[in-house]
Tab-separated table of C-alpha atoms and ligand atoms in Angstrom:
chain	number	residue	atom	x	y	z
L	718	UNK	CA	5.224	8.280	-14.891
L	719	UNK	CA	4.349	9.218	-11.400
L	720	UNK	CA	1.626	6.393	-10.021
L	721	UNK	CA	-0.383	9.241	-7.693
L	722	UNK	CA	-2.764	7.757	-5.433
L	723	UNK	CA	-5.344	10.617	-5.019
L	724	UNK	CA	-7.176	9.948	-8.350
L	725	UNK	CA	-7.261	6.461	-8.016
L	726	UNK	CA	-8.508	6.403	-4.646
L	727	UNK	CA	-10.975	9.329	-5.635
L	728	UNK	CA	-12.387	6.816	-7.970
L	729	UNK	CA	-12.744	4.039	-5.451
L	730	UNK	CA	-14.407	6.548	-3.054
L	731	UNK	CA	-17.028	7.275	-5.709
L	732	UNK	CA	-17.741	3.988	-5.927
L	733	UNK	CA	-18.207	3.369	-2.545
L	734	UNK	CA	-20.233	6.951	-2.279
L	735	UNK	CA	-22.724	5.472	-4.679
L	736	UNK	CA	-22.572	1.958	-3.280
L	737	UNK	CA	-23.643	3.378	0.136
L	738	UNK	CA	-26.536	5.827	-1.501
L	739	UNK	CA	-27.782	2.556	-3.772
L	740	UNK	CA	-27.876	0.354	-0.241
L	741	UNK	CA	-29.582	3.161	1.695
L	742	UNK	CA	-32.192	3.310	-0.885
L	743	UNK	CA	-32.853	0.066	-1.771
L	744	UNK	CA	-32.479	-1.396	2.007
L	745	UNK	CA	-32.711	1.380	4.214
L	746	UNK	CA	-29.550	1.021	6.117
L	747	UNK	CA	-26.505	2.655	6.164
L	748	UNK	CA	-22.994	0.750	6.601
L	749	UNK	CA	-21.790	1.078	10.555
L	750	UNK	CA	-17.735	0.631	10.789
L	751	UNK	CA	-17.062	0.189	14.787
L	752	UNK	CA	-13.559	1.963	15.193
L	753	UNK	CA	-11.735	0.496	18.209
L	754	UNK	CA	-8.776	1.804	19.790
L	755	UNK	CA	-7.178	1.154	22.568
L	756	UNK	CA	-4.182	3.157	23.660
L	757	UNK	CA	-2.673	7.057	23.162
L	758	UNK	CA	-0.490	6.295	20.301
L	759	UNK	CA	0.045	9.360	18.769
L	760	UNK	CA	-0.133	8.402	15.132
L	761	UNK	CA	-2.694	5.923	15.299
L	762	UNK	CA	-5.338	8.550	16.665
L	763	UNK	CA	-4.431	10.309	13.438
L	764	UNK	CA	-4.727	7.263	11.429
L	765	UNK	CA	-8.364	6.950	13.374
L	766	UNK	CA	-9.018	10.456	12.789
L	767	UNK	CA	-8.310	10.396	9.194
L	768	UNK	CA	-10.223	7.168	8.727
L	769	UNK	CA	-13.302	8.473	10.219
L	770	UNK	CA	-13.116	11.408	8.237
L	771	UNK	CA	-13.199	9.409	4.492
L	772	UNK	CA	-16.239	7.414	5.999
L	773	UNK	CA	-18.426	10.540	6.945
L	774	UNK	CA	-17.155	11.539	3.606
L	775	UNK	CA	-18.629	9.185	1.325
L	776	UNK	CA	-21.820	8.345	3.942
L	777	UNK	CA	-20.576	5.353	6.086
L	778	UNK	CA	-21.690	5.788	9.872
L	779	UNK	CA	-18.764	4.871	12.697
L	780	UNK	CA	-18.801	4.103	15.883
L	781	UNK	CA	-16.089	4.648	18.476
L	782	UNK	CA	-15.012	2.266	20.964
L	783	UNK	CA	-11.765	4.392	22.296
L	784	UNK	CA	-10.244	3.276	25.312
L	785	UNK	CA	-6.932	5.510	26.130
L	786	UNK	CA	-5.683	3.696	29.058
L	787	UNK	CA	-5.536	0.154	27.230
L	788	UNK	CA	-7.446	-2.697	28.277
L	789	UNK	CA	-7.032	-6.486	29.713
L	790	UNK	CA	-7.057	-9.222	26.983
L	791	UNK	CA	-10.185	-10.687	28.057
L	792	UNK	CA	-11.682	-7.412	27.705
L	793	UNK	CA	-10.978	-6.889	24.508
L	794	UNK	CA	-12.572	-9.923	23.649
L	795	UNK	CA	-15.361	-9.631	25.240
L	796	UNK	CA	-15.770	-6.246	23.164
L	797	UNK	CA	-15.012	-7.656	19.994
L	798	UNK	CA	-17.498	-10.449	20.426
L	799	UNK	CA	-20.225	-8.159	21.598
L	800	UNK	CA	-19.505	-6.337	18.625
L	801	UNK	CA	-19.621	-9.402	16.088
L	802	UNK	CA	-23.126	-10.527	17.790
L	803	UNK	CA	-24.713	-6.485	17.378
L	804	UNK	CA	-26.289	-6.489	13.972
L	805	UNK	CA	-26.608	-2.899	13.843
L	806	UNK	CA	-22.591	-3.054	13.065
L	807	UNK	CA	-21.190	-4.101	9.876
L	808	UNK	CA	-17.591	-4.386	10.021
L	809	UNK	CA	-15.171	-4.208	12.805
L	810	UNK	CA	-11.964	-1.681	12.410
L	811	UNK	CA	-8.996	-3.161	15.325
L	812	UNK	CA	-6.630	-0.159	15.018
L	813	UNK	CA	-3.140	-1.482	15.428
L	814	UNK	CA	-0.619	-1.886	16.516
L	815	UNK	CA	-1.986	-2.586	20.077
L	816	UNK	CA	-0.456	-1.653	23.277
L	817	UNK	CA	2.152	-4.120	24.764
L	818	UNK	CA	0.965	-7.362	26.344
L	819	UNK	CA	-2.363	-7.611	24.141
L	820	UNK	CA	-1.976	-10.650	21.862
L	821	UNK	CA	-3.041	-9.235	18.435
L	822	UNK	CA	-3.232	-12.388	16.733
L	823	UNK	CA	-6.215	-13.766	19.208
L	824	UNK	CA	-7.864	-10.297	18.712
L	825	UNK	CA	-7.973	-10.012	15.346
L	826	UNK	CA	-9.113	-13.900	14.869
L	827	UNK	CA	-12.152	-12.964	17.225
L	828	UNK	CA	-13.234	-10.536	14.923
L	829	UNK	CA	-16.066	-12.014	12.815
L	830	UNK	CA	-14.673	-12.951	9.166
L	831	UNK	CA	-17.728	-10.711	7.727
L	832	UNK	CA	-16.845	-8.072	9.713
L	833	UNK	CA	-13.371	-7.939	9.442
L	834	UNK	CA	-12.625	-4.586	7.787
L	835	UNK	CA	-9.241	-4.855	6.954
L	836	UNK	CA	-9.187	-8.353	5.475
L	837	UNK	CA	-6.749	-9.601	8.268
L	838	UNK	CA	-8.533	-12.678	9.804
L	839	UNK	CA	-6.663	-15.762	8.621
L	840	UNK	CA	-9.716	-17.306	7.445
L	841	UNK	CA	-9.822	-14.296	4.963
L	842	UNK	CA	-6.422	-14.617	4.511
L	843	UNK	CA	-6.756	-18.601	3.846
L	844	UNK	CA	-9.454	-17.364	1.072
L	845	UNK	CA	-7.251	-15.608	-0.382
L	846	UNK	CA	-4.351	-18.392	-0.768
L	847	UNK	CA	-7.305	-20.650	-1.933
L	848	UNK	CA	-7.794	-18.414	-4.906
L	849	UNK	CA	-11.446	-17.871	-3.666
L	850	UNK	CA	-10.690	-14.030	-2.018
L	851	UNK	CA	-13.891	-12.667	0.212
L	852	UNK	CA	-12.308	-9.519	2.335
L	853	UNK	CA	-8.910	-8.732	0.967
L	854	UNK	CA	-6.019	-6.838	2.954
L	855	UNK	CA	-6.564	-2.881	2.464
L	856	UNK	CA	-3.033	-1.760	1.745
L	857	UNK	CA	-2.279	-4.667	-0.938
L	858	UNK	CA	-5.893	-4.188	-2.431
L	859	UNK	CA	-4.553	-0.871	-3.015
L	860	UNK	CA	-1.143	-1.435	-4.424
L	861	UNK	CA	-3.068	-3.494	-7.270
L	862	UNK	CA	-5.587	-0.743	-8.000
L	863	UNK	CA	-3.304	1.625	-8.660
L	864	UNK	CA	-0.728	-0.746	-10.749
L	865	UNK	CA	-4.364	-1.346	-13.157
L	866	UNK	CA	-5.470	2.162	-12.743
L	867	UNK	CA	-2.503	3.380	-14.631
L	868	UNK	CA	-2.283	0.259	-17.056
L	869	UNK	CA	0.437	-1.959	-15.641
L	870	UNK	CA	-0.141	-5.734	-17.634
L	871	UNK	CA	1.078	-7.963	-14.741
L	872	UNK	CA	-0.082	-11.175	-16.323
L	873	UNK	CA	3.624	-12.872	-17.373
L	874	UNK	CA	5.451	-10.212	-15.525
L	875	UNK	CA	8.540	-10.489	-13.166
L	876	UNK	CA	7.275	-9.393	-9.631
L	877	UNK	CA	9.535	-9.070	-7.003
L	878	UNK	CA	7.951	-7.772	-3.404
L	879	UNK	CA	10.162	-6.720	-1.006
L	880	UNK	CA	8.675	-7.890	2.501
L	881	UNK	CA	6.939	-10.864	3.665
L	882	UNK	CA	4.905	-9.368	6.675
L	883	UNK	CA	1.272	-10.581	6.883
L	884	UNK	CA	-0.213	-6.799	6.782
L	885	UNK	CA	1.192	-6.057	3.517
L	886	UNK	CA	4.176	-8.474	1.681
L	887	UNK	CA	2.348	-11.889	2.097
L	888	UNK	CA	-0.908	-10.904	0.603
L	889	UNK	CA	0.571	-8.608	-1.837
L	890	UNK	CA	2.328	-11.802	-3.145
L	891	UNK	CA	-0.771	-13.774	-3.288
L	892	UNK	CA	-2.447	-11.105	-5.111
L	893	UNK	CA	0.321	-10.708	-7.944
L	894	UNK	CA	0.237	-14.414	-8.406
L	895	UNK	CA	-3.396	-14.464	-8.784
L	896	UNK	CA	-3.042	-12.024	-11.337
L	897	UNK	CA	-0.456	-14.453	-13.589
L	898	UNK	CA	2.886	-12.682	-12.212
L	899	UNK	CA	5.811	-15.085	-12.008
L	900	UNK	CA	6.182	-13.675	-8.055
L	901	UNK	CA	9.697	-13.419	-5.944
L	902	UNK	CA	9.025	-12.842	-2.179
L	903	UNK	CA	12.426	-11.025	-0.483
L	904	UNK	CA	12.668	-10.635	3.337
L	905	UNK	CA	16.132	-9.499	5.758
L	906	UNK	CA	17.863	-13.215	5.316
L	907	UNK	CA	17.632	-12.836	1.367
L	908	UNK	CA	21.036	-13.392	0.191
L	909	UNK	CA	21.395	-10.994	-2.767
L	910	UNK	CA	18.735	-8.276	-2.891
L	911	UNK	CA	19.784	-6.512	-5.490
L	912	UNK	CA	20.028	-9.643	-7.437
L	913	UNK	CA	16.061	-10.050	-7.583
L	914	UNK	CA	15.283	-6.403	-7.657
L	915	UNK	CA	16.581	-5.971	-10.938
L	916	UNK	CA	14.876	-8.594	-12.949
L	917	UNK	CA	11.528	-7.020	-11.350
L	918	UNK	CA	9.238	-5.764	-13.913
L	919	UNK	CA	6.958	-4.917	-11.052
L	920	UNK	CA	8.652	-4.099	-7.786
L	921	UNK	CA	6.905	-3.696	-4.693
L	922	UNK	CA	8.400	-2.667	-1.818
L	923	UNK	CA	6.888	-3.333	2.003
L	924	UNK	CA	10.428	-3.403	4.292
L	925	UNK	CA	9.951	-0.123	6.488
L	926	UNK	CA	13.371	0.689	6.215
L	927	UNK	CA	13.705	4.263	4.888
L	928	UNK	CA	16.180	3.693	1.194
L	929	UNK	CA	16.159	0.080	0.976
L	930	UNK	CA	15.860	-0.198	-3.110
L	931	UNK	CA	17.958	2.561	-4.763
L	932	UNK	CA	18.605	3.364	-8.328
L	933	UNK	CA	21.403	0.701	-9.343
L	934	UNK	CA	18.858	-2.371	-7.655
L	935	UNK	CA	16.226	-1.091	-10.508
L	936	UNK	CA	15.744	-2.514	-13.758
L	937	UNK	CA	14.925	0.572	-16.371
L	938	UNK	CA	11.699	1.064	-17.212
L	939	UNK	CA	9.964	-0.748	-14.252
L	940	UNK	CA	6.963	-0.068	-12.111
L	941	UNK	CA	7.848	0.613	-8.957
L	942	UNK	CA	5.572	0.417	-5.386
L	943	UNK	CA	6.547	2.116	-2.819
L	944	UNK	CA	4.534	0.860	0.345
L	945	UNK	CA	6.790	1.976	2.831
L	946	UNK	CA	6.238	4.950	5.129
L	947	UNK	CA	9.354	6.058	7.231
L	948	UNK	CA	9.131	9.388	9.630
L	949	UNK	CA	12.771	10.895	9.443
L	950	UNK	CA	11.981	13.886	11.019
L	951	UNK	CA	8.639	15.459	12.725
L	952	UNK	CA	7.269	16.822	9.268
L	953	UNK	CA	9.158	14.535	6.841
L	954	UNK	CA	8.135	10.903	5.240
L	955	UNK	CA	9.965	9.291	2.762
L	956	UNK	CA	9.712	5.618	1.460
L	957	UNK	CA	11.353	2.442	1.940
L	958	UNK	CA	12.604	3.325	-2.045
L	959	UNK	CA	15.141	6.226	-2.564
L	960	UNK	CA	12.468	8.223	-5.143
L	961	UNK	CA	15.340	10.300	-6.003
L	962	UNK	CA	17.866	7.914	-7.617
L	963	UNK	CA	15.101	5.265	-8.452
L	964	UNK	CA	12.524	7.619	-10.295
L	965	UNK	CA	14.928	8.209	-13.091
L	966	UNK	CA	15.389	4.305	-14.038
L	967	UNK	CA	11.801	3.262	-13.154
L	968	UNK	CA	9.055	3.419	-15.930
L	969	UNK	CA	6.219	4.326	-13.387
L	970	UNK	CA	6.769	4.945	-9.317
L	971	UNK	CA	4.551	5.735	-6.812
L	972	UNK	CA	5.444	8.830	-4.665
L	973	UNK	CA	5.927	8.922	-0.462
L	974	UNK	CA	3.839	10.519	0.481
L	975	UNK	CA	1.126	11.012	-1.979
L	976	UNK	CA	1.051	7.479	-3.551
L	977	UNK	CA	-0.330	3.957	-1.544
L	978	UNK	CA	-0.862	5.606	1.459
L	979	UNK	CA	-4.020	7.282	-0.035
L	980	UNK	CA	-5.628	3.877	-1.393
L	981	UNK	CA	-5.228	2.397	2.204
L	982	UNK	CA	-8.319	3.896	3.798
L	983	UNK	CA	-10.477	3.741	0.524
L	984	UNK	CA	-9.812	0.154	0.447
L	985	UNK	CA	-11.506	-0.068	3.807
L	986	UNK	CA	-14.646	1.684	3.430
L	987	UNK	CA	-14.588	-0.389	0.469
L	988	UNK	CA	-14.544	-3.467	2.670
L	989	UNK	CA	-16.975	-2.022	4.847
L	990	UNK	CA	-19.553	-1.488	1.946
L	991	UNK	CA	-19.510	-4.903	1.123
L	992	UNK	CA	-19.547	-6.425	4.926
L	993	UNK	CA	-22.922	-4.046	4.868
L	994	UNK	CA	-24.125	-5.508	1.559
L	995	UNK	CA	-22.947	-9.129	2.312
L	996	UNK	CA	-25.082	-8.792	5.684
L	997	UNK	CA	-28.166	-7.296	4.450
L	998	UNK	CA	-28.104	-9.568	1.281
L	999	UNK	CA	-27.421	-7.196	-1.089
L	1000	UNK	CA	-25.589	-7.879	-3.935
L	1001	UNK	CA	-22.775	-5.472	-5.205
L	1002	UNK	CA	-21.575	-4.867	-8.925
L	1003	UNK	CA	-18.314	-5.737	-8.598
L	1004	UNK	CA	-16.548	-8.292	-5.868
L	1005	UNK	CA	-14.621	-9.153	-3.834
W	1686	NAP	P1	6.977	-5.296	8.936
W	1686	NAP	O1	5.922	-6.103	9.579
W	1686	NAP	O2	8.038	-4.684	9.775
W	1686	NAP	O3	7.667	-6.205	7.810
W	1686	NAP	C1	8.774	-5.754	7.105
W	1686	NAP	C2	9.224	-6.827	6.171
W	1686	NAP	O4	10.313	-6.340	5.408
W	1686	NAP	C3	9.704	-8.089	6.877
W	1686	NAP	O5	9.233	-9.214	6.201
W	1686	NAP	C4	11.233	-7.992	6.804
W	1686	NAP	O6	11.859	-9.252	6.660
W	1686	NAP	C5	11.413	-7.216	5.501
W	1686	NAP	N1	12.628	-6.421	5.527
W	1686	NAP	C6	13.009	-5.499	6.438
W	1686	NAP	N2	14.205	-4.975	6.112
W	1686	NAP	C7	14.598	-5.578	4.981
W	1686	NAP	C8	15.739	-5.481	4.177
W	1686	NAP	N3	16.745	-4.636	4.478
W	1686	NAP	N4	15.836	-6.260	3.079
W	1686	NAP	C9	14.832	-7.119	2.755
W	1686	NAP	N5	13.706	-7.262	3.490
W	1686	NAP	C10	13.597	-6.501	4.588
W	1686	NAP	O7	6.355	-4.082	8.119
W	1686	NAP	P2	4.926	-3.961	7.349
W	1686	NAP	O8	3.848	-3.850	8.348
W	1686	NAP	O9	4.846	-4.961	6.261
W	1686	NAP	O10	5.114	-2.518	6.702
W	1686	NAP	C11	6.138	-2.257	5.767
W	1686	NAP	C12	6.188	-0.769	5.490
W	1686	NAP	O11	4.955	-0.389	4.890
W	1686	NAP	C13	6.336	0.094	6.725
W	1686	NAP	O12	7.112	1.249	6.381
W	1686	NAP	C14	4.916	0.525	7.036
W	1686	NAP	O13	4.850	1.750	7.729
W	1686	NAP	C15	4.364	0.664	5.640
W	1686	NAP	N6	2.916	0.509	5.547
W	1686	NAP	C16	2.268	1.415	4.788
W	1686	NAP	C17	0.908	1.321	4.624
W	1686	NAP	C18	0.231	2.319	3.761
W	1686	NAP	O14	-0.955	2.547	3.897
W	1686	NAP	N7	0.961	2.915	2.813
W	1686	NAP	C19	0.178	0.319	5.258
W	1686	NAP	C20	0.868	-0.642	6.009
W	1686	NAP	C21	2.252	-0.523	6.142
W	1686	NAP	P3	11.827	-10.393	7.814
W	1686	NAP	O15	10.489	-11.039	7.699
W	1686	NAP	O16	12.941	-11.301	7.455
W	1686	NAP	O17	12.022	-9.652	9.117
C-alpha cells in the first residue's frame, strides 16, 4: 500500500477550514499566523510561499515579517517579543533554518509557548515528554496521522525511527511511545543499523541522507515513513529510503515526494487554529 499524503492532509485541512469558519462565527476573529523570515534562502521562500498559500486556503490570515538581508540577534528578539505581546496575532511561524550567527535555540525559546506554531519551544516539547502534549511538532504530528489514517495498530508494535534530531526523530519517538510502541531511537554512532531496522514493524525514517534504509534492512510487510527529503538534482527529490528496493518488502510506504511532506504544513495551520482558539477561549472538538 502506498501511504499518500494528499488525502490525509486534505482531511486535516477540512478540519481546520471548518474550525476557522466555526471560530469566526462564534467569536468574530479570524486566526493571524505572523510568518517571519529572515534571509534569501532560496527554498525556504518557497517553503514560506507554499505555507501562506494553505492558510489563505482554508481562511487563516498571515502576516509577513520578511527581512532579506538578515538581522542582529537582539533584533530578532525584540521582534519576536513584540509579536508575543500583539494580541491581534495568534501564533508565531520562525522559518528556519536561520542565517549564520543567529542562535536559533534563544529565538525559538522567545517565542511565546501559545504561539509557537510549530510545536518547537522546549516547554512544548517538555509537555510532550510529560505525556501532557499542548502544541506538538508539525512534521511528527503528521507522520502519526497518516500511519492512523491508513489503519496502522501501533499499540505493541516494534518502532524503530531512524534520527534523533529535535525537529523530527526526538518527538517522533515520544509520540510512538505515547501511542504503546515498544520504540528504538537510531542516530550516525548506532552500531548495527540494519540490525534494528529489520525487527521494525513501523519504521520511520528522519536521517537526510538520500538511500539510507534499503530493501535487505526491511522486515516484509512493514510500514514504512519516509520523512526524509533529499534534492539530487534541480527537479529531483527522493527520500532518505530507497522506495525502489524497499516498496516491494514493505506492507505500506509513504512516497518522496507526495507522502509526509504534504501533512507538514496542515499540521501547522492546525496548530495555528488552536493557538487562535486557546487565546480567545474557545474550545475545539478534538485536542491537542
Ligand atoms: P538532522 O537535524 O540533520 O538530523 C538527522 C538525524 O539523522 C541525526 O540525528 C543523525 O544522527 C541521523 N543520521 C544521519 N545519518 C545517519 C545514518 N547514516 N544512520 C543513522 N542515523 C543517521 O535532520 P532533520 O531536521 O531531522 O531532518 C531529517 C530529514 O527529514 C531531512 O531530509 C529533512 O529535509 C527532512 N524533513 C522533512 C520534513 C517534511 O516536511 N517532510 C520536515 C522536516 C525535515 P546524529 O544525531 O548522530 O548526527
Amino acid at each position: 500500500m502506498i501511504l499518500e499524503g494528499a488525502p490525509v492532509a486534505e482531511k486535516v485541512l477540512g478540519e481546520v477550514r471548518a474550525g476557522v469558519a466555526r471560530l469566526r462565527q462564534v467569536r468574530g476573529v479570524t486566526p493571524m499566523l505572523a510568518v517571519v523570515l529572515l534571509g534569501d534562502d532560496p527554498g525556504s521562500k518557497i517553503y514560506v510561499a507554499n505555507k501562506k498559500t494553505a492558510a489563505e486556503s482554508v481562511g487563516i490570515a498571515s502576516r509577513d515579517y520578511v527581512h532579506p538581508e538578515g538581522m542582529s540577534q537582539p533584533a530578532l528578539l525584540k521582534l519576536l517579543g513584540s509579536l508575543n505581546d500583539d494580541p491581534s496575532i495568534h501564533a508565531i511561524l520562525l522559518q528556519l533554518p536561520l542565517p549564520a550567527g543567529l542562535d536559533e535555540d534563544e529565538a525559538i525559546a522567545t517565542i511565546a509557548p501559545e504561539k509557537d506554531a510549530d510545536g518547537l519551544h522546549p516547554m512544548n516539547l517538555g509537555y510532550l515528554l510529560a505525556g501532557a502534549p499542548r502544541v506538538l511538532p508539525c512534521t511528527p504530528a503528521g507522520c502519526l496521522e497518516i500511519l492512523d489514517h491508513y489503519g496502522c495498530e501501533l499499540k505493541g508494535a516494534e518502532a524503530v525511527v531512524v534520527g534523533r534530531s529535535r525537529l523530527v526523530g526526538k518527538p517522533l519517538a515520544q509520540l510512538l511511545l505515547a501511542r504503546h510502541a515498544t520504540v528504538t531511537m537510531c542516530h550516525t554512532r548506532t552500531r548495527d543499523l540494519a540490525f534494528h531496522t529489520r525487527r521494525a514493524d513501523v519504521l520511520c525514517v528522519a536521517a537526510g541522507r538520500a538511500g539510507v534504509v534499503t530493501g535487505d534492512m526491511v522486515k516484509e510487510g512493514a510500514w514504512v515513513i519516509d520523512v526524509g527529503i533529499n534534492r539530487i538534482a534541480p527537479r529531483k527529490v527522493v527520500g532518505d529510503v530507497d522506495f525502489a528496493s524497499v516498496s516491494p518488502r514493505a506492507g505500506a510506504i509513504t512516497p518522496v515526494p507526495g507522502g509526509v511532506g504534504r501533512m507538514t504544513v496542515a499540521m501547522l495551520l492546525r496548530n495555528t487554529l488552536r493557538a487562535a482558539e486557546r487565546q480567545v477561549g474557545a474550545s475545539s472538538p478534538s485536542r491537542p
